[in-house]
């Protein structure tokens, strides 16, 4: 379905877009299987309407937001962001969304709120990977992610409801997902049903599964390799066939350093990877 | 054996070999068709590399199955299909490595070098590849004759490949080790079918030697 939106911002990124057919046919969404083609194949039946997101925890105005209400309340904007997967491939995607901070300002975090936790839909009947560990990559579902409150309030952090001018396809995290462009893709949790503000740092799925490989912060960082592969460069998935891809140098914070460096002052990003 | 049977046999072997060549080659056509049709996803690199990797494991398993089968079926002639299966295994290994180097690393050889040295799972995969390369180079009849007894000893290194392959697979997946674990178990089972590697036989041999050693001491 087509969505209306205003304006388009690139935040200094001049890269050419990854074609739409590749954005929607090369996905990691283990709820539907671990192969890159599984999400497109098995997610089409996902029931995304009606859908609502529960906002709870350390907020003054907890409540449930339907997707319609979110769309009414927060005008969509196009954001063209790089997406850098922890597996060392990347895309450039025109998302449609609004800043997460707009929603957070509405629900008013209390003084105790320090982190924001997110949760994906848990429905083994619709998500085949949740009904079998063999299909779902051995992950304990539901998939959960989290951000520090200041990261969540950053203007680059958006809740996205669409891409390429239309509503999100199920494989890309319909109907609503997080996009945090300076972090590895797995932080940008899909098909969100719950946003919970907390005082304590929330558990996050990949960190729980292999904490020596995936940190809580997961900021894109060419200087800190994954234990099993290099993060210094990435395959950019662009136009054209197999051999037309390019390998480019990975930038600190995925090229968004000038906007987000300040969030991590005084931290050792080698330790807090 | 009648003369007639003797005449028929090479035909049977020819048919079997052709069938095996087809069985090993057709998956490559399937892969090519799938990628060409765009059915392997928007960025099929990982799909291709994984598909070729599984091809190595499957042809390797087939290769390792030949001698136990020949023994059970009392059909020594089956041994003559082993080289072609082994060479198909090597072919898949060459394609797997080539796909990794050209499609994933896009020909960045210095990156390939550093990945081989720095990543344990790639080191393991590369070690297995070097062994397969040596075996392929010495697979000709001429080399077999020239190396004599050493040929047999060299080609037993395939047993190490049968362990390194699944370990490489295990280490390369991001999560969900069930499938690699099943492959590792299957290869260990295949290895244990060999009299020289059978755990029960080795245990018995160990006991026998220990008994002999003790007797020798007493005397």
XYZ file of C-alpha atoms in Angstrom:
492
model
C 0.000 0.000 0.000
C 1.223 3.473 -0.833
C 2.023 5.796 2.049
C 2.112 9.571 2.076
C 5.228 11.248 3.392
C 6.990 14.563 3.382
C 10.523 15.368 2.441
C 13.565 13.191 2.264
C 16.699 13.392 4.349
C 19.967 11.626 3.765
C 22.145 12.823 6.656
C 25.163 13.292 4.455
C 24.923 9.898 2.770
C 25.319 10.226 -0.980
C 25.425 6.490 -1.845
C 23.124 5.147 -4.539
C 20.086 3.204 -3.409
C 19.924 -0.574 -3.306
C 17.173 -1.599 -5.754
C 13.819 -2.395 -4.161
C 13.714 -5.986 -5.408
C 16.961 -6.710 -3.543
C 15.839 -4.937 -0.385
C 12.770 -7.159 -0.199
C 14.362 -10.461 -1.239
C 17.522 -10.562 0.887
C 16.520 -10.507 4.521
C 17.482 -11.817 7.914
C 14.299 -12.526 9.849
C 14.968 -15.815 11.635
C 11.336 -16.003 12.775
C 10.705 -17.262 9.242
C 13.882 -19.295 8.733
C 17.622 -18.673 8.593
C 18.146 -18.555 4.815
C 18.131 -15.101 3.216
C 15.261 -16.154 0.969
C 13.081 -17.636 3.745
C 11.502 -14.393 4.984
C 10.176 -13.417 1.570
C 8.943 -16.942 1.044
C 7.298 -17.613 4.391
C 6.298 -14.198 5.772
C 3.653 -13.201 3.254
C 0.764 -14.515 5.341
C 1.791 -12.523 8.417
C -1.279 -10.747 9.773
C -0.176 -7.104 10.121
C -3.549 -5.394 10.289
C -4.863 -4.724 12.907
C -1.633 -4.202 14.838
C -0.848 -2.329 17.990
C 2.204 -1.505 20.018
C 2.117 -1.517 23.784
C 4.168 1.204 25.465
C 4.822 0.480 29.119
C 7.241 0.657 32.016
C 8.845 3.858 33.258
C 6.508 6.254 31.457
C 3.876 8.650 32.713
C 1.385 7.713 30.011
C 1.557 4.011 29.269
C -0.851 2.688 26.703
C -1.503 0.873 23.495
C -0.948 2.531 20.134
C -2.590 1.145 17.037
C -0.695 1.594 13.788
C -3.479 3.909 12.525
C -3.094 6.120 15.556
C 0.667 6.278 15.118
C 0.241 7.227 11.456
C -2.312 9.893 12.365
C -0.226 11.360 15.133
C 3.228 11.335 13.526
C 3.716 12.416 9.903
C 6.040 10.168 7.931
C 9.308 11.345 6.494
C 11.660 9.610 4.090
C 15.061 8.750 5.518
C 17.705 7.318 3.233
C 19.999 5.296 5.455
C 22.779 2.821 5.116
C 22.064 -0.559 6.623
C 25.187 -2.447 7.658
C 24.625 -6.088 8.565
C 26.936 -7.677 11.133
C 27.606 -10.293 8.418
C 29.563 -7.640 6.472
C 27.100 -6.790 3.710
C 25.258 -3.516 3.375
C 22.426 -1.752 1.573
C 21.125 1.795 1.173
C 17.399 1.948 1.875
C 14.776 4.725 1.631
C 12.768 4.190 4.817
C 9.535 5.945 5.690
C 9.108 6.636 9.355
C 9.125 9.070 12.231
C 11.577 9.727 15.007
C 11.176 7.395 17.953
C 11.700 10.372 20.236
C 8.395 11.855 19.031
C 6.564 8.864 20.467
C 8.676 8.841 23.624
C 7.964 12.529 24.207
C 4.252 11.716 24.029
C 4.439 8.952 26.627
C 6.844 10.958 28.835
C 9.608 8.790 30.305
C 9.862 9.064 34.086
C 13.041 10.161 35.804
C 13.969 6.545 36.374
C 13.856 5.509 32.701
C 17.335 4.772 31.367
C 16.783 2.132 28.699
C 14.195 1.286 26.070
C 13.426 -2.382 25.417
C 11.688 -3.662 22.292
C 9.971 -6.935 21.544
C 8.947 -8.632 18.300
C 5.642 -10.429 17.879
C 5.606 -13.918 19.376
C 3.223 -16.125 17.412
C 4.579 -19.576 16.531
C 1.482 -20.265 14.428
C 2.424 -17.469 12.050
C 6.171 -17.543 12.521
C 7.486 -20.978 11.672
C 10.907 -20.296 13.137
C 9.360 -19.804 16.565
C 7.725 -23.212 16.489
C 10.959 -25.097 15.822
C 14.479 -24.421 17.040
C 15.855 -26.081 13.928
C 14.059 -23.601 11.656
C 14.519 -20.553 13.874
C 18.273 -20.837 14.276
C 18.207 -21.924 17.909
C 17.089 -18.515 19.150
C 14.922 -18.139 22.264
C 11.921 -16.179 21.034
C 10.476 -13.585 21.241
C 13.276 -11.552 19.721
C 14.191 -8.659 22.006
C 16.390 -5.603 21.550
C 17.250 -2.502 23.511
C 18.754 0.967 23.388
C 20.014 3.381 25.963
C 17.428 6.169 26.395
C 19.724 8.793 24.837
C 20.262 6.550 21.806
C 16.508 6.061 21.520
C 15.935 9.831 21.728
C 18.506 10.557 19.000
C 16.977 12.120 15.874
C 18.578 9.454 13.664
C 16.639 6.698 15.441
C 13.332 6.110 13.696
C 10.350 3.822 13.818
C 9.771 2.841 10.214
C 6.474 1.813 8.655
C 7.491 1.752 5.027
C 10.173 1.700 2.359
C 10.283 2.806 -1.251
C 7.072 4.804 -0.725
C 4.957 1.857 0.390
C 4.088 0.024 3.589
C 6.770 -2.372 4.782
C 6.651 -5.864 3.277
C 6.350 -8.497 6.037
C 9.909 -9.736 5.437
C 11.246 -6.241 6.193
C 9.480 -6.086 9.548
C 5.905 -5.020 8.860
C 4.001 -3.169 10.048
C 6.452 -1.286 12.262
C 10.145 -1.660 12.975
C 13.071 0.163 14.460
C 15.891 1.610 12.324
C 19.139 2.635 14.028
C 21.514 3.346 11.149
C 24.799 3.576 13.069
C 24.412 0.110 14.592
C 24.570 -3.357 13.046
C 21.310 -4.401 11.443
C 20.250 -6.851 14.133
C 19.609 -3.925 16.521
C 16.887 -2.657 14.174
C 14.222 -4.997 15.522
C 11.264 -5.928 13.325
C 7.491 -6.276 13.754
C 7.441 -4.583 17.158
C 4.585 -5.272 19.583
C 6.038 -3.831 22.777
C 8.188 -0.887 23.837
C 9.113 -0.974 27.502
C 11.111 1.657 29.350
C 13.283 0.429 32.185
C 15.877 1.411 34.719
C 17.980 -1.714 34.112
C 19.685 -2.619 30.874
C 17.361 -5.060 29.088
C 18.501 -8.391 27.645
C 19.010 -8.436 23.867
C 18.671 -11.532 21.697
C 22.009 -11.872 19.905
C 23.935 -10.716 22.948
C 22.281 -13.468 24.987
C 23.010 -16.044 22.331
C 26.729 -15.219 21.949
C 27.862 -12.344 24.126
C 31.497 -12.576 22.993
C 30.383 -12.020 19.397
C 27.523 -9.520 19.725
C 27.579 -6.691 22.238
C 24.720 -4.630 23.630
C 25.856 -1.513 21.777
C 26.692 -3.157 18.433
C 27.874 0.129 16.957
C 29.301 -0.361 13.477
C 33.055 -0.359 14.062
C 35.658 -1.388 11.476
C 38.306 -1.555 14.215
C 36.580 -4.311 16.188
C 36.337 -7.537 14.202
C 33.696 -10.130 14.760
C 35.582 -13.118 16.228
C 34.868 -15.088 13.076
C 35.167 -12.500 10.304
C 36.547 -9.055 9.577
C 34.387 -5.947 9.990
C 36.888 -3.691 8.214
C 35.054 -3.808 4.894
C 31.633 -4.698 3.549
C 29.970 -5.901 0.366
C 27.682 -3.149 -0.834
C 24.621 -4.636 -2.484
C 23.715 -2.280 -5.290
C 22.409 -2.462 -8.801
C 23.391 -5.130 -11.257
C 24.370 -8.749 -11.020
C 26.542 -10.824 -8.782
C 29.915 -9.562 -9.898
C 28.952 -5.906 -9.938
C 28.891 -5.671 -6.144
C 31.665 -3.636 -4.579
C 33.639 -4.120 -1.429
C 33.994 -0.816 0.383
C 35.662 0.231 3.603
C 33.329 0.168 6.601
C 33.123 3.517 8.380
C 33.005 4.031 12.139
C 29.356 4.369 13.219
C 28.469 3.416 9.629
C 29.346 6.955 8.500
C 27.101 8.662 11.063
C 29.912 9.515 13.469
C 29.481 13.277 13.308
C 25.947 12.891 14.689
C 26.371 10.126 17.227
C 29.989 10.140 18.468
C 28.964 12.329 21.369
C 26.773 9.592 22.798
C 29.807 7.466 23.565
C 32.272 9.947 24.966
C 34.539 8.452 27.578
C 33.577 4.899 26.653
C 35.997 2.249 25.474
C 34.241 1.009 22.333
C 36.577 -1.957 22.091
C 35.245 -3.246 25.375
C 31.687 -1.979 24.949
C 31.347 -3.313 21.430
C 32.619 -66.298 -13.692
C 31.317 -66.882 -17.209
C 32.795 -64.947 -20.089
C 29.421 -63.388 -20.636
C 29.305 -61.952 -17.147
C 32.819 -60.672 -17.509
C 31.792 -58.845 -20.652
C 28.711 -57.367 -19.033
C 30.467 -56.031 -15.997
C 32.389 -53.128 -17.525
C 29.105 -51.967 -19.047
C 27.541 -51.970 -15.610
C 30.470 -50.016 -14.247
C 30.242 -47.566 -17.132
C 26.548 -47.055 -16.379
C 27.184 -46.594 -12.677
C 29.947 -44.087 -13.313
C 27.768 -42.111 -15.707
C 24.955 -42.040 -13.161
C 27.341 -40.772 -10.492
C 28.714 -38.056 -12.790
C 25.141 -36.961 -13.436
C 24.230 -37.028 -9.755
C 27.246 -34.851 -8.935
C 26.925 -32.491 -11.894
C 23.188 -31.847 -12.046
C 23.116 -29.905 -8.734
C 25.492 -27.380 -10.334
C 23.041 -26.862 -13.186
C 20.248 -26.488 -10.631
C 22.287 -23.853 -8.779
C 23.012 -21.979 -11.992
C 19.340 -22.044 -13.034
C 18.160 -20.926 -9.615
C 20.562 -17.993 -9.470
C 19.830 -17.009 -13.080
C 16.089 -17.041 -12.338
C 16.580 -14.811 -9.306
C 15.120 -17.534 -7.092
C 18.138 -17.531 -4.776
C 17.353 -14.106 -3.321
C 18.348 -10.537 -4.062
C 21.937 -11.225 -3.126
C 22.584 -14.922 -3.683
C 26.249 -14.881 -2.625
C 25.702 -16.628 0.668
C 23.302 -19.056 -0.966
C 25.872 -20.011 -3.620
C 28.722 -20.433 -1.149
C 26.576 -22.513 1.182
C 25.195 -24.648 -1.640
C 28.711 -25.426 -2.903
C 29.892 -26.151 0.626
C 27.099 -28.663 1.119
C 28.128 -30.173 -2.225
C 31.602 -30.806 -0.797
C 30.175 -32.583 2.238
C 27.772 -34.714 0.218
C 30.346 -35.850 -2.348
C 32.832 -36.473 0.446
C 30.290 -38.648 2.263
C 29.659 -40.565 -0.963
C 33.402 -41.070 -1.413
C 33.769 -42.399 2.116
C 30.825 -44.722 1.644
C 32.421 -46.540 -1.288
C 34.788 -48.875 0.519
C 32.330 -49.990 3.258
C 29.706 -50.610 0.555
C 32.146 -52.577 -1.556
C 32.927 -54.702 1.487
C 29.302 -55.367 2.476
C 28.124 -56.069 -1.048
C 31.286 -58.058 -1.796
C 31.580 -55.968 -4.940
C 35.198 -54.901 -5.167
C 34.549 -53.283 -8.511
C 32.737 -50.455 -6.727
C 36.135 -49.174 -5.616
C 36.577 -47.976 -9.165
C 33.956 -45.264 -8.597
C 35.861 -43.796 -5.665
C 38.252 -41.612 -7.615
C 35.529 -39.907 -9.615
C 33.585 -39.132 -6.450
C 36.710 -37.793 -4.782
C 37.432 -35.593 -7.774
C 33.880 -34.238 -7.707
C 34.429 -33.433 -4.037
C 37.569 -31.531 -5.025
C 35.638 -29.755 -7.797
C 33.030 -28.538 -5.301
C 35.839 -27.441 -2.975
C 37.460 -25.392 -5.765
C 34.114 -23.785 -6.629
C 33.317 -23.096 -2.956
C 36.655 -21.389 -2.371
C 36.449 -19.514 -5.677
C 32.937 -18.280 -4.868
C 34.098 -17.077 -1.455
C 37.121 -15.290 -2.894
C 35.409 -13.711 -5.902
C 31.771 -13.180 -4.891
C 32.115 -12.438 -1.186
C 35.600 -10.937 -0.939
C 35.358 -9.657 -4.542
C 38.861 -10.712 -5.382
C 40.567 -8.917 -2.503
C 43.410 -11.409 -2.124
C 45.063 -9.637 0.793
C 41.767 -9.882 2.664
C 41.559 -13.564 1.723
C 45.062 -14.048 3.115
C 44.329 -12.298 6.382
C 41.004 -14.124 6.771
C 42.752 -17.466 6.294
C 45.242 -16.598 9.020
C 42.921 -14.818 11.437
C 39.660 -16.768 11.306
C 39.811 -20.254 12.768
C 36.929 -21.548 10.659
C 38.552 -20.356 7.466
C 41.929 -21.726 8.553
C 40.269 -25.094 9.085
C 38.502 -24.921 5.731
C 41.726 -23.960 3.985
C 43.632 -26.821 5.614
C 40.980 -29.231 4.352
C 41.268 -27.675 0.894
C 45.052 -28.125 0.797
C 44.656 -31.800 1.665
C 42.031 -32.250 -1.047
C 44.335 -30.500 -3.510
C 47.178 -32.905 -2.713
C 44.850 -35.873 -3.055
C 43.503 -34.618 -6.377
C 47.021 -34.019 -7.727
C 48.073 -37.552 -6.792
C 44.868 -39.210 -7.962
C 46.230 -40.392 -11.302
C 47.240 -43.976 -11.881
C 50.770 -42.830 -12.657
C 51.110 -41.094 -9.303
C 49.599 -44.094 -7.563
C 52.252 -46.331 -9.096
C 55.060 -43.898 -8.418
C 54.144 -43.376 -4.751
C 53.525 -47.048 -4.007
C 52.841 -47.626 -0.304
C 53.128 -43.931 0.451
C 50.106 -43.292 -1.793
C 47.866 -45.241 0.568
C 49.219 -43.368 3.562
C 48.763 -39.986 1.842
C 45.205 -40.715 0.841
C 44.239 -41.652 4.397
C 44.436 -37.895 5.062
C 40.930 -37.736 3.662
C 39.828 -38.923 7.108
C 41.079 -35.631 8.524
C 39.094 -33.736 5.866
C 36.003 -35.646 7.004
C 36.420 -34.061 10.440
C 37.654 -30.611 9.378
C 34.774 -30.143 6.912
C 31.928 -30.390 9.430
C 33.936 -28.396 11.992
C 34.337 -25.617 9.413
C 30.560 -25.784 8.800
C 29.837 -25.693 12.547
C 32.021 -22.638 13.086
C 30.679 -20.750 10.095
C 27.012 -20.647 11.116
C 25.800 -17.695 13.140
C 23.494 -19.743 15.313
C 21.722 -23.084 15.292
C 24.365 -25.801 15.378
C 21.987 -28.716 14.964
C 22.601 -29.307 11.260
C 26.414 -29.096 11.467
C 26.306 -31.397 14.488
C 24.332 -33.979 12.516
C 26.879 -33.788 9.692
C 29.775 -34.200 12.104
C 28.082 -37.235 13.664
C 27.397 -38.743 10.238
C 31.045 -38.346 9.214
C 32.303 -39.848 12.463
C 29.987 -42.789 11.820
C 31.346 -43.147 8.285
C 34.889 -43.138 9.617
C 34.090 -45.746 12.254
C 32.978 -48.116 9.483
C 36.614 -48.491 8.528
C 38.357 -51.409 10.267
C 41.417 -49.222 10.818
C 39.347 -46.532 12.561
C 36.612 -48.560 14.227
C 36.510 -47.596 17.917
C 35.664 -51.131 19.080
C 38.455 -52.639 16.997
C 40.926 -49.994 18.171
C 39.954 -50.636 21.794
C 40.422 -54.374 21.375
C 43.766 -53.775 19.723
C 44.822 -51.515 22.569
C 43.922 -54.191 25.134
C 45.699 -56.868 23.202
C 48.854 -54.800 22.994
C 48.685 -53.946 26.666
C 48.281 -57.609 27.534
C 51.255 -58.505 25.368
C 53.288 -55.739 26.926
C 52.478 -56.999 30.451
C 53.311 -60.551 29.536
C 56.569 -59.389 28.073
C 57.396 -57.589 31.327
C 56.623 -60.655 33.448
C 58.971 -62.831 31.477
